[in-house]
Amino acid sequence: MKAVFKGVNAAEVKSEALVVFLFSDDKAALSGRPELDGLKKYISPRLKAGDFKGKHLGVLPLFPQISEGPDRIILVGLGEKKDCDGVCIRQASSKAAKALQDLGIEKAALLIPPVTNKVDAAETVAEAVLLGARLGMYSFDELKSNSEKKKKLQSLTLIKNGALSAAKAKAADSAAIVVAEAIQTARDLINRPANMVYPETLAAEAKSMSRGTKIKTTVLDIAAAKKRNMGAFLGVAQGSVHPGRVIIMEYKGAAAGKKPIALIGKAITFDSGGLSLKPNDGMMHMKTDMSGGAAVMAVMKAAAALELKVNLVGVIPAAENMPDGNAYRPGDVLKSMSGKTIEVMNTDAEGRLILADGLALAQQYKPARMIDLATLTGACVVALGAKCAGLMGNSDELINDLKKAGEKAGERAWPLPLYDDYFEGLKSEVADFKNVGPRYGGAIIGGLFLKQFVDAKIPWVHMDIAGPARAEKADADSPAGGTGFGVHLLITYLRSL
Ligand code: BES
Ligand code: ZN
Ligand code: ZN
């Protein structure tokens, strides 16, 4: 979707549709909204009649019959002005784009909503509008042979006021394009089924998205992983006909000597549970068990496109967890890259095993900070619900920074405590520890397990995204399926540095 910015009178824009955002506290007189002066006579009667109340995500199309203006005015609600932040605007814009698409409109105009107390600048508003419009149009239909060729919104004319310079408008659009594409890349990878996305194809994707960018991608095959003693990773990978791969993506946007931020993403391309086989219902959506890895890949791509002034290393251990004659078994002991040994109590707790080696490998890059993303435990979904990630780690500061970035990006994440005494449950008779402990506090125990592989001097946060990585139903700006959770949060965090 192409964006064009114009500083004109909205009532005079010739287009199939003009989107107008209204707050629920906008009165029929529309005082305080001078930019709507030319449209008042069409909108005010509808407000007076109570046809439209400005409720967040409410939509009402009007047919104003202006000869030299828009054919339709589409009112979209923003809710109360005092509560309206970037996320509110993004979601409303997503709703607007969907409404336009449902009407088969390819070219539309949109009046950029005003700055509120919760959005700092006109360019932030513009970026939220442009990101929302693009996210709203996402659908995963590449595998439908006879997908009805839905008309897509091709061009959007944004009517701006003086507060937004042409340069800032352009920058807002470029950023929105990068973020939208990153989120869509992650969603595509997650939504593609496991017969198409497996470690080798995922590694090929990482390579192809790095081409022509400042990202250097290295892929470790099984022999290379063996050379590095990645026994925990190899144990999980050995049960599949699709050999495992460890994807390493490096981006250098800052001085060569500056320590990188390491992003580690769990990429189990399908989690059957292994020999500790999942029941069918639990297995159904396990193609999405690579959402952490997909998010890391997408963030790397976005960081390079935005030319962020940071150094990053992305480590994505990718494996398929399958039951097989050669699969690892309950009772096996794996020697991890760190040298620590792990007794496998349950082959379905595989994510922490590949991450143990992923974290150890990332540490070789002497990172300033480490953040891992993983669909790690059903217990985290029980604890925090499906639309919130769990944050655990050894640095309250980093946890807080990520929580804040999530609030700004509309991706909720909440801290869980890593109580050291809970680790008792992971003591093993035969190895250094077990991969599974008692059932209660399962998300925390997963976090404590990972902590054993992290150098205490490196600030580290584990994000358990088992809930929000996939949406059961469509949300305001994402259809059902892979959400790309974490991509926007991490980009927001990295942009804030
Ligand atoms: N991939 C799953 C976790 C998961 C569950 C992700 C639901 C998304 C939705 C993970 O590998 C797993 O199976 N975890 C086990 C751990 C248990 C055996 C300690 C779980 O949560 O039951
Ligand atoms: Zn599992
Ligand atoms: Zn898993």
Short mmCIF file of C-alpha atoms and ligand atoms in Angstrom, two decimals:
data_model
loop_
_atom_site.label_atom_id
_atom_site.label_comp_id
_atom_site.label_asym_id
_atom_site.label_seq_id
_atom_site.Cartn_x
_atom_site.Cartn_y
_atom_site.Cartn_z
CA MET A 1 0.00 0.00 0.00
CA LYS A 2 1.35 3.33 -1.11
CA ALA A 3 0.94 6.37 1.14
CA VAL A 4 0.65 9.92 -0.19
CA PHE A 5 0.59 12.91 2.15
CA LYS A 6 -1.39 16.03 1.41
CA GLY A 7 -2.15 19.15 3.38
CA VAL A 8 -5.56 19.97 1.93
CA ASN A 9 -9.15 20.49 2.97
CA ALA A 10 -10.63 17.05 3.65
CA ALA A 11 -14.03 17.94 2.19
CA GLU A 12 -12.42 18.59 -1.18
CA VAL A 13 -10.49 15.34 -1.59
CA LYS A 14 -11.94 13.38 -4.47
CA SER A 15 -11.85 9.72 -3.48
CA GLU A 16 -14.03 6.66 -3.13
CA ALA A 17 -13.85 6.98 0.62
CA LEU A 18 -12.50 9.29 3.29
CA VAL A 19 -11.75 7.84 6.72
CA VAL A 20 -12.48 10.17 9.64
CA PHE A 21 -11.55 9.20 13.20
CA LEU A 22 -13.72 10.48 16.02
CA PHE A 23 -13.34 10.39 19.78
CA SER A 24 -16.26 9.32 21.93
CA ASP A 25 -16.05 12.71 23.64
CA ASP A 26 -16.39 14.60 20.34
CA LYS A 27 -19.71 16.45 20.65
CA ALA A 28 -22.01 16.99 17.67
CA ALA A 29 -20.68 20.55 17.34
CA LEU A 30 -17.22 19.03 16.77
CA SER A 31 -15.59 21.87 18.63
CA GLY A 32 -11.90 21.28 19.07
CA ARG A 33 -11.72 19.50 15.69
CA PRO A 34 -11.21 22.42 13.29
CA GLU A 35 -9.80 20.04 10.67
CA LEU A 36 -13.35 18.68 10.32
CA ASP A 37 -14.92 22.07 9.57
CA GLY A 38 -15.77 21.27 5.96
CA LEU A 39 -17.30 17.92 6.94
CA LYS A 40 -19.31 19.04 9.95
CA LYS A 41 -22.57 19.29 8.08
CA TYR A 42 -22.40 15.60 7.13
CA ILE A 43 -21.10 14.25 10.43
CA SER A 44 -22.82 16.34 13.10
CA PRO A 45 -26.39 15.13 12.36
CA ARG A 46 -25.24 11.51 12.73
CA LEU A 47 -23.67 12.30 16.11
CA LYS A 48 -26.74 14.21 17.20
CA ALA A 49 -28.97 11.31 16.21
CA GLY A 50 -26.77 8.94 18.20
CA ASP A 51 -26.00 6.80 15.10
CA PHE A 52 -22.32 6.96 15.96
CA LYS A 53 -20.80 7.30 19.41
CA GLY A 54 -17.08 7.21 18.69
CA LYS A 55 -16.69 3.95 20.56
CA HIS A 56 -13.24 2.44 19.95
CA LEU A 57 -13.34 0.43 16.69
CA GLY A 58 -16.92 1.41 15.91
CA VAL A 59 -17.50 2.03 12.16
CA LEU A 60 -20.20 3.96 10.30
CA PRO A 61 -20.13 4.69 6.55
CA LEU A 62 -21.88 7.86 5.34
CA PHE A 63 -22.83 8.89 1.80
CA PRO A 64 -22.47 12.66 1.84
CA GLN A 65 -23.32 13.36 -1.83
CA ILE A 66 -20.63 16.02 -2.24
CA SER A 67 -20.04 16.57 -5.94
CA GLU A 68 -16.36 17.54 -5.62
CA GLY A 69 -15.42 15.49 -2.56
CA PRO A 70 -15.29 11.94 -1.25
CA ASP A 71 -18.01 9.45 -2.31
CA ARG A 72 -18.15 8.04 1.20
CA ILE A 73 -17.10 9.22 4.64
CA ILE A 74 -16.21 6.33 6.92
CA LEU A 75 -16.38 7.24 10.58
CA VAL A 76 -14.13 5.15 12.82
CA GLY A 77 -14.21 5.46 16.61
CA LEU A 78 -11.16 6.05 18.79
CA GLY A 79 -12.86 5.93 22.19
CA GLU A 80 -12.10 8.51 24.85
CA LYS A 81 -9.43 11.02 23.89
CA LYS A 82 -7.64 10.84 27.24
CA ASP A 83 -7.10 7.08 26.82
CA CYS A 84 -6.10 7.15 23.17
CA ASP A 85 -2.49 6.07 22.64
CA GLY A 86 -0.55 4.75 19.65
CA VAL A 87 -2.04 1.29 20.03
CA CYS A 88 -5.58 2.70 20.06
CA ILE A 89 -4.89 4.61 16.85
CA ARG A 90 -3.18 1.65 15.20
CA GLN A 91 -6.09 -0.66 15.95
CA ALA A 92 -8.65 1.86 14.70
CA SER A 93 -6.65 2.33 11.51
CA SER A 94 -6.50 -1.42 11.06
CA LYS A 95 -10.26 -1.54 11.42
CA ALA A 96 -10.61 1.24 8.84
CA ALA A 97 -8.40 -0.59 6.34
CA LYS A 98 -10.46 -3.74 6.78
CA ALA A 99 -13.67 -1.79 6.25
CA LEU A 100 -12.24 -0.29 3.04
CA GLN A 101 -11.11 -3.69 1.86
CA ASP A 102 -14.54 -5.20 2.53
CA LEU A 103 -16.01 -2.48 0.33
CA GLY A 104 -13.50 -3.35 -2.40
CA ILE A 105 -11.99 0.13 -2.32
CA GLU A 106 -8.49 0.40 -3.77
CA LYS A 107 -7.84 4.11 -3.30
CA ALA A 108 -8.93 6.01 -0.24
CA ALA A 109 -8.16 9.08 1.80
CA LEU A 110 -7.73 9.37 5.54
CA LEU A 111 -7.66 12.31 7.84
CA ILE A 112 -4.79 11.83 10.31
CA PRO A 113 -6.21 12.05 13.84
CA PRO A 114 -4.91 14.72 16.22
CA VAL A 115 -2.15 14.24 18.78
CA THR A 116 -3.43 13.22 22.24
CA ASN A 117 -1.84 13.32 25.69
CA LYS A 118 -0.73 9.74 25.19
CA VAL A 119 1.02 10.12 21.82
CA ASP A 120 3.96 12.42 21.89
CA ALA A 121 4.13 13.67 18.32
CA ALA A 122 2.32 13.98 15.01
CA GLU A 123 4.76 11.56 13.38
CA THR A 124 3.97 8.92 16.03
CA VAL A 125 0.30 9.26 15.15
CA ALA A 126 1.11 8.97 11.44
CA GLU A 127 3.26 5.88 11.99
CA ALA A 128 0.52 4.24 14.05
CA VAL A 129 -2.05 4.96 11.34
CA LEU A 130 0.18 3.58 8.60
CA LEU A 131 1.21 0.51 10.56
CA GLY A 132 -2.38 -0.25 11.51
CA ALA A 133 -3.64 0.05 7.96
CA ARG A 134 -1.01 -2.40 6.73
CA LEU A 135 -1.48 -4.89 9.57
CA GLY A 136 -5.24 -4.81 9.08
CA MET A 137 -4.83 -6.03 5.54
CA TYR A 138 -2.71 -9.05 6.44
CA SER A 139 -4.12 -12.43 5.58
CA PHE A 140 -2.44 -15.75 5.04
CA ASP A 141 -3.78 -17.06 1.75
CA GLU A 142 -0.68 -18.15 -0.15
CA LEU A 143 -1.76 -21.78 0.07
CA LYS A 144 -5.27 -21.31 -1.30
CA SER A 145 -5.26 -22.28 -4.95
CA ASN A 146 -8.54 -20.58 -5.72
CA SER A 147 -8.36 -17.71 -3.28
CA GLU A 148 -10.93 -15.20 -4.49
CA LYS A 149 -8.87 -12.29 -5.66
CA LYS A 150 -9.88 -9.84 -3.00
CA LYS A 151 -9.23 -6.26 -4.02
CA LYS A 152 -6.63 -4.75 -1.72
CA LEU A 153 -6.26 -1.16 -0.71
CA GLN A 154 -3.48 0.09 -3.01
CA SER A 155 -3.14 3.72 -2.14
CA LEU A 156 -3.98 5.87 0.84
CA THR A 157 -3.92 9.67 0.77
CA LEU A 158 -3.21 10.95 4.25
CA ILE A 159 -4.46 14.43 4.98
CA LYS A 160 -2.12 16.08 7.42
CA ASN A 161 -1.95 19.38 9.18
CA GLY A 162 1.02 21.70 9.63
CA ALA A 163 2.31 19.81 12.70
CA LEU A 164 3.66 17.08 10.45
CA SER A 165 6.46 18.09 8.09
CA ALA A 166 6.88 16.30 4.77
CA ALA A 167 10.19 14.79 5.94
CA LYS A 168 8.68 13.47 9.17
CA ALA A 169 5.69 12.08 7.30
CA LYS A 170 8.00 10.22 4.96
CA ALA A 171 10.07 8.87 7.86
CA ALA A 172 6.90 7.71 9.63
CA ASP A 173 5.82 5.87 6.51
CA SER A 174 9.21 4.20 5.98
CA ALA A 175 9.26 3.00 9.59
CA ALA A 176 5.68 1.73 9.36
CA ILE A 177 6.52 -0.21 6.19
CA VAL A 178 9.52 -1.88 7.87
CA VAL A 179 7.62 -2.81 11.04
CA ALA A 180 4.60 -4.08 9.11
CA GLU A 181 6.77 -6.17 6.81
CA ALA A 182 8.67 -7.63 9.76
CA ILE A 183 5.47 -8.61 11.54
CA GLN A 184 4.07 -10.06 8.32
CA THR A 185 7.27 -12.02 7.69
CA ALA A 186 6.99 -13.58 11.14
CA ARG A 187 3.29 -14.33 10.66
CA ASP A 188 3.91 -15.99 7.29
CA LEU A 189 6.67 -18.19 8.71
CA ILE A 190 4.48 -19.18 11.66
CA ASN A 191 1.36 -19.82 9.60
CA ARG A 192 3.14 -21.98 7.02
CA PRO A 193 2.70 -25.63 7.91
CA ALA A 194 5.46 -27.87 9.21
CA ASN A 195 5.66 -29.85 5.96
CA MET A 196 6.97 -26.65 4.40
CA VAL A 197 8.80 -24.99 7.28
CA TYR A 198 11.43 -27.27 8.80
CA PRO A 199 14.96 -26.48 9.96
CA GLU A 200 16.51 -26.52 6.48
CA THR A 201 13.84 -24.36 4.88
CA LEU A 202 13.84 -21.97 7.84
CA ALA A 203 17.61 -21.61 7.49
CA ALA A 204 17.18 -20.97 3.75
CA GLU A 205 14.65 -18.23 4.60
CA ALA A 206 17.13 -16.63 7.00
CA LYS A 207 19.77 -16.67 4.29
CA SER A 208 17.49 -15.25 1.66
CA MET A 209 16.21 -12.44 3.89
CA SER A 210 19.82 -11.48 4.65
CA ARG A 211 20.80 -11.15 1.01
CA GLY A 212 21.45 -7.54 0.04
CA THR A 213 21.35 -6.39 3.69
CA LYS A 214 23.98 -5.83 6.36
CA ILE A 215 23.03 -9.13 8.01
CA LYS A 216 25.54 -11.96 7.91
CA THR A 217 23.87 -15.33 8.30
CA THR A 218 25.70 -18.53 9.19
CA VAL A 219 23.97 -21.89 9.41
CA LEU A 220 25.35 -24.71 11.53
CA ASP A 221 24.41 -28.17 10.28
CA ILE A 222 24.46 -31.30 12.44
CA ALA A 223 28.21 -31.86 11.97
CA ALA A 224 28.96 -28.26 12.97
CA ALA A 225 26.65 -28.51 16.00
CA LYS A 226 28.47 -31.72 17.01
CA LYS A 227 31.80 -29.96 16.74
CA ARG A 228 30.49 -27.36 19.16
CA ASN A 229 29.23 -30.01 21.58
CA MET A 230 25.62 -28.87 21.36
CA GLY A 231 24.40 -32.12 22.89
CA ALA A 232 21.10 -30.83 24.24
CA PHE A 233 20.11 -29.41 20.87
CA LEU A 234 21.28 -32.54 19.06
CA GLY A 235 19.30 -34.77 21.39
CA VAL A 236 16.04 -33.05 20.49
CA ALA A 237 16.86 -32.92 16.77
CA GLN A 238 17.85 -36.58 16.38
CA GLY A 239 14.31 -37.96 16.12
CA SER A 240 13.36 -36.21 12.91
CA VAL A 241 14.03 -37.00 9.25
CA HIS A 242 14.57 -33.24 8.89
CA PRO A 243 18.03 -32.55 10.28
CA GLY A 244 18.36 -29.69 12.77
CA ARG A 245 20.03 -26.39 11.99
CA VAL A 246 21.34 -23.56 14.15
CA ILE A 247 20.84 -20.22 12.45
CA ILE A 248 23.14 -17.36 13.45
CA MET A 249 22.34 -13.89 12.15
CA GLU A 250 24.71 -10.99 12.83
CA TYR A 251 23.92 -7.36 12.23
CA LYS A 252 26.45 -4.62 12.91
CA GLY A 253 24.90 -1.17 13.05
CA ALA A 254 27.25 0.24 15.70
CA ALA A 255 31.02 0.37 16.16
CA ALA A 256 32.67 -3.01 15.61
CA GLY A 257 33.90 -3.16 19.21
CA LYS A 258 30.49 -2.54 20.75
CA LYS A 259 29.05 -5.60 22.49
CA PRO A 260 26.00 -6.98 20.72
CA ILE A 261 22.55 -7.63 22.08
CA ALA A 262 21.81 -11.31 21.64
CA LEU A 263 18.34 -12.45 20.64
CA ILE A 264 17.69 -16.17 20.97
CA GLY A 265 14.53 -17.69 19.49
CA LYS A 266 13.09 -21.17 19.99
CA ALA A 267 12.34 -22.70 16.60
CA ILE A 268 10.76 -26.10 17.03
CA THR A 269 9.23 -26.36 13.57
CA PHE A 270 6.82 -29.00 14.85
CA ASP A 271 6.39 -30.18 18.42
CA SER A 272 4.77 -33.60 18.51
CA GLY A 273 6.08 -33.97 22.06
CA GLY A 274 8.52 -36.65 20.85
CA LEU A 275 8.20 -40.04 22.57
CA SER A 276 6.32 -38.23 25.37
CA LEU A 277 3.76 -37.74 22.61
CA LYS A 278 1.19 -34.97 22.89
CA PRO A 279 -2.51 -35.82 22.61
CA ASN A 280 -3.99 -34.77 19.25
CA ASP A 281 -5.65 -31.60 20.54
CA GLY A 282 -2.42 -30.43 22.12
CA MET A 283 -0.48 -31.17 18.94
CA MET A 284 -2.84 -29.40 16.58
CA HIS A 285 -1.17 -26.01 16.45
CA MET A 286 2.39 -27.07 17.10
CA LYS A 287 3.63 -25.79 13.74
CA THR A 288 3.64 -22.48 15.65
CA ASP A 289 6.31 -23.71 18.09
CA MET A 290 8.90 -21.80 16.05
CA SER A 291 7.30 -18.42 16.77
CA GLY A 292 10.24 -17.25 18.91
CA GLY A 293 12.69 -18.03 16.11
CA ALA A 294 10.46 -16.38 13.51
CA ALA A 295 10.25 -13.25 15.67
CA VAL A 296 14.04 -13.07 16.03
CA MET A 297 14.51 -13.44 12.26
CA ALA A 298 11.96 -10.70 11.59
CA VAL A 299 13.54 -8.34 14.14
CA MET A 300 16.96 -8.83 12.56
CA LYS A 301 15.51 -7.95 9.17
CA ALA A 302 13.80 -4.85 10.57
CA ALA A 303 16.89 -3.68 12.46
CA ALA A 304 18.90 -3.79 9.24
CA ALA A 305 16.17 -2.03 7.24
CA LEU A 306 15.87 0.70 9.88
CA GLU A 307 19.66 0.92 10.06
CA LEU A 308 19.46 0.83 13.86
CA LYS A 309 22.70 1.84 15.52
CA VAL A 310 23.12 -1.35 17.51
CA ASN A 311 25.00 -4.59 17.11
CA LEU A 312 22.83 -7.68 17.21
CA VAL A 313 23.33 -11.39 17.11
CA GLY A 314 20.34 -13.63 16.53
CA VAL A 315 20.65 -17.29 17.47
CA ILE A 316 17.86 -19.60 16.32
CA PRO A 317 18.19 -23.27 17.17
CA ALA A 318 15.81 -25.04 14.79
CA ALA A 319 14.68 -28.64 15.16
CA GLU A 320 11.64 -30.83 14.74
CA ASN A 321 10.58 -32.75 17.85
CA MET A 322 9.44 -36.18 16.66
CA PRO A 323 9.03 -39.74 17.99
CA ASP A 324 11.18 -42.14 16.00
CA GLY A 325 13.42 -45.18 16.32
CA ASN A 326 16.26 -42.73 16.68
CA ALA A 327 14.46 -40.23 18.91
CA TYR A 328 15.79 -39.25 22.33
CA ARG A 329 14.05 -41.02 25.17
CA PRO A 330 12.79 -40.25 28.65
CA GLY A 331 15.67 -41.17 30.94
CA ASP A 332 18.39 -40.20 28.44
CA VAL A 333 21.09 -37.90 29.73
CA LEU A 334 22.24 -35.14 27.39
CA LYS A 335 25.49 -33.23 27.72
CA SER A 336 24.83 -29.61 26.87
CA MET A 337 27.26 -27.22 25.24
CA SER A 338 27.94 -25.66 28.65
CA GLY A 339 29.16 -29.04 29.90
CA LYS A 340 26.19 -29.41 32.26
CA THR A 341 24.30 -32.69 31.99
CA ILE A 342 20.53 -32.98 31.80
CA GLU A 343 18.30 -35.95 32.56
CA VAL A 344 15.36 -36.00 30.16
CA MET A 345 12.20 -36.62 32.17
CA ASN A 346 9.84 -35.63 29.38
CA THR A 347 10.76 -35.26 25.72
CA ASP A 348 8.00 -32.65 25.36
CA ALA A 349 10.04 -30.18 27.44
CA GLU A 350 12.32 -29.81 24.41
CA GLY A 351 12.33 -26.04 24.04
CA ARG A 352 14.47 -25.49 27.13
CA LEU A 353 16.96 -28.07 25.82
CA ILE A 354 17.57 -26.38 22.48
CA LEU A 355 17.61 -23.00 24.24
CA ALA A 356 20.19 -24.21 26.77
CA ASP A 357 22.60 -24.62 23.87
CA GLY A 358 21.27 -21.54 22.07
CA LEU A 359 22.04 -19.42 25.14
CA ALA A 360 25.48 -20.97 25.52
CA LEU A 361 26.26 -20.30 21.87
CA ALA A 362 24.98 -16.71 22.09
CA GLN A 363 27.27 -16.13 25.06
CA GLN A 364 30.29 -16.78 22.88
CA TYR A 365 29.51 -13.47 21.18
CA LYS A 366 30.12 -11.69 24.51
CA PRO A 367 26.73 -10.01 24.47
CA ALA A 368 25.89 -6.94 26.53
CA ARG A 369 22.39 -8.37 27.08
CA MET A 370 20.50 -11.51 26.10
CA ILE A 371 16.80 -11.83 25.39
CA ASP A 372 15.23 -15.15 24.51
CA LEU A 373 11.77 -15.70 23.08
CA ALA A 374 10.10 -19.07 23.30
CA THR A 375 6.72 -20.77 23.20
CA LEU A 376 8.00 -22.61 26.24
CA THR A 377 5.19 -23.66 28.55
CA GLY A 378 1.45 -24.19 28.63
CA ALA A 379 1.81 -23.21 32.30
CA CYS A 380 2.60 -19.62 31.29
CA VAL A 381 -0.70 -19.46 29.40
CA VAL A 382 -2.47 -20.73 32.52
CA ALA A 383 -0.71 -18.11 34.65
CA LEU A 384 -1.14 -15.02 32.46
CA GLY A 385 -3.80 -15.88 29.91
CA ALA A 386 -3.39 -16.15 26.16
CA LYS A 387 -2.66 -12.50 25.42
CA CYS A 388 0.31 -11.81 27.64
CA ALA A 389 3.89 -13.06 27.65
CA GLY A 390 5.80 -13.98 30.81
CA LEU A 391 9.03 -12.12 31.56
CA MET A 392 11.69 -13.79 33.68
CA GLY A 393 15.36 -13.08 34.10
CA ASN A 394 18.26 -11.86 36.17
CA SER A 395 17.83 -8.14 35.51
CA ASP A 396 14.84 -6.17 36.81
CA GLU A 397 15.96 -3.27 34.67
CA LEU A 398 15.84 -5.24 31.43
CA ILE A 399 12.53 -6.85 32.43
CA ASN A 400 11.11 -3.40 33.04
CA ASP A 401 12.43 -1.97 29.78
CA LEU A 402 10.89 -4.83 27.82
CA LYS A 403 7.59 -4.53 29.67
CA LYS A 404 7.48 -0.83 28.81
CA ALA A 405 8.37 -1.45 25.16
CA GLY A 406 5.54 -3.98 25.08
CA GLU A 407 3.06 -1.46 26.45
CA LYS A 408 4.06 0.98 23.75
CA ALA A 409 3.82 -1.66 21.04
CA GLY A 410 0.55 -3.14 22.28
CA GLU A 411 2.20 -6.46 23.16
CA ARG A 412 1.61 -7.26 26.79
CA ALA A 413 4.31 -8.89 28.87
CA TRP A 414 4.35 -9.34 32.63
CA PRO A 415 7.10 -10.32 35.09
CA LEU A 416 7.15 -13.68 36.88
CA PRO A 417 9.61 -14.31 39.74
CA LEU A 418 12.52 -16.75 39.42
CA TYR A 419 12.51 -18.03 43.01
CA ASP A 420 15.73 -19.97 43.39
CA ASP A 421 14.26 -22.46 45.87
CA TYR A 422 11.82 -23.64 43.18
CA PHE A 423 14.86 -25.09 41.44
CA GLU A 424 14.89 -27.88 44.06
CA GLY A 425 12.35 -29.65 41.90
CA LEU A 426 14.87 -30.00 39.06
CA LYS A 427 17.47 -31.94 41.09
CA SER A 428 18.41 -35.22 39.42
CA GLU A 429 19.80 -38.48 40.83
CA VAL A 430 21.93 -39.18 37.78
CA ALA A 431 22.70 -35.88 36.04
CA ASP A 432 23.28 -32.24 37.01
CA PHE A 433 19.53 -31.63 36.71
CA LYS A 434 16.30 -32.76 35.09
CA ASN A 435 14.49 -30.99 32.27
CA VAL A 436 11.15 -31.09 34.08
CA GLY A 437 10.15 -30.41 37.67
CA PRO A 438 6.86 -30.36 39.56
CA ARG A 439 3.77 -29.20 37.66
CA TYR A 440 2.97 -26.10 39.69
CA GLY A 441 4.79 -22.94 38.66
CA GLY A 442 5.74 -24.57 35.36
CA ALA A 443 6.57 -21.29 33.60
CA ILE A 444 8.91 -20.27 36.42
CA ILE A 445 10.56 -23.68 36.47
CA GLY A 446 11.15 -23.35 32.72
CA GLY A 447 12.79 -19.98 33.39
CA LEU A 448 14.90 -21.39 36.23
CA PHE A 449 16.10 -24.18 33.97
CA LEU A 450 17.27 -21.65 31.37
CA LYS A 451 18.95 -19.56 34.05
CA GLN A 452 21.41 -22.43 34.64
CA PHE A 453 22.88 -21.72 31.20
CA VAL A 454 23.26 -17.98 31.58
CA ASP A 455 26.36 -16.25 32.89
CA ALA A 456 25.02 -14.29 35.89
CA LYS A 457 27.05 -11.26 34.82
CA ILE A 458 25.05 -10.87 31.60
CA PRO A 459 21.63 -9.21 31.96
CA TRP A 460 19.20 -11.76 30.53
CA VAL A 461 15.44 -11.99 30.05
CA HIS A 462 13.37 -14.96 28.98
CA MET A 463 10.04 -14.20 27.32
CA ASP A 464 7.59 -17.09 27.41
CA ILE A 465 5.31 -16.35 24.47
CA ALA A 466 3.36 -19.64 24.44
CA GLY A 467 0.07 -17.73 24.81
CA PRO A 468 0.30 -14.65 22.62
CA ALA A 469 2.28 -16.21 19.74
CA ARG A 470 -0.95 -17.58 18.29
CA ALA A 471 -4.42 -16.09 18.34
CA GLU A 472 -7.40 -18.41 18.47
CA LYS A 473 -9.63 -15.65 17.11
CA ALA A 474 -8.97 -12.50 15.08
CA ASP A 475 -7.86 -9.44 17.07
CA ALA A 476 -8.16 -5.77 16.23
CA ASP A 477 -5.07 -5.85 14.05
CA SER A 478 -4.26 -9.50 13.52
CA PRO A 479 -6.27 -12.38 12.07
CA ALA A 480 -6.47 -15.75 13.82
CA GLY A 481 -3.20 -17.72 13.67
CA GLY A 482 0.40 -16.60 14.09
CA THR A 483 0.53 -13.09 15.52
CA GLY A 484 4.21 -12.26 15.19
CA PHE A 485 4.19 -11.42 18.91
CA GLY A 486 7.48 -9.99 20.12
CA VAL A 487 8.50 -8.44 16.82
CA HIS A 488 6.99 -5.04 17.52
CA LEU A 489 8.01 -5.16 21.20
CA LEU A 490 11.64 -5.85 20.36
CA ILE A 491 11.81 -3.30 17.55
CA THR A 492 10.31 -0.73 19.91
CA TYR A 493 12.88 -1.65 22.55
CA LEU A 494 15.81 -1.49 20.12
CA ARG A 495 14.64 1.83 18.69
CA SER A 496 14.54 3.27 22.22
CA LEU A 497 18.23 2.58 22.89
N1 BES B 1 5.66 -26.08 22.86
C1 BES B 1 5.22 -26.48 24.13
C2 BES B 1 4.57 -25.38 24.94
C3 BES B 1 3.30 -24.80 24.39
C4 BES B 1 2.08 -25.22 24.87
C5 BES B 1 3.31 -23.80 23.45
C6 BES B 1 0.91 -24.67 24.40
C7 BES B 1 2.14 -23.25 22.96
C8 BES B 1 0.94 -23.68 23.45
C9 BES B 1 6.39 -27.01 24.96
O1 BES B 1 7.41 -27.61 24.26
C10 BES B 1 5.83 -28.04 25.89
O2 BES B 1 5.34 -29.03 25.41
N2 BES B 1 5.92 -27.76 27.18
C11 BES B 1 5.42 -28.65 28.17
C12 BES B 1 6.42 -28.66 29.29
C13 BES B 1 6.15 -29.71 30.33
C14 BES B 1 6.38 -31.08 29.75
C15 BES B 1 7.06 -29.45 31.50
C16 BES B 1 4.07 -28.12 28.64
O3 BES B 1 3.87 -26.94 28.70
O4 BES B 1 3.22 -28.95 28.94
ZN ZN B 2 7.10 -29.67 23.85
ZN ZN B 3 7.66 -26.91 22.29
#
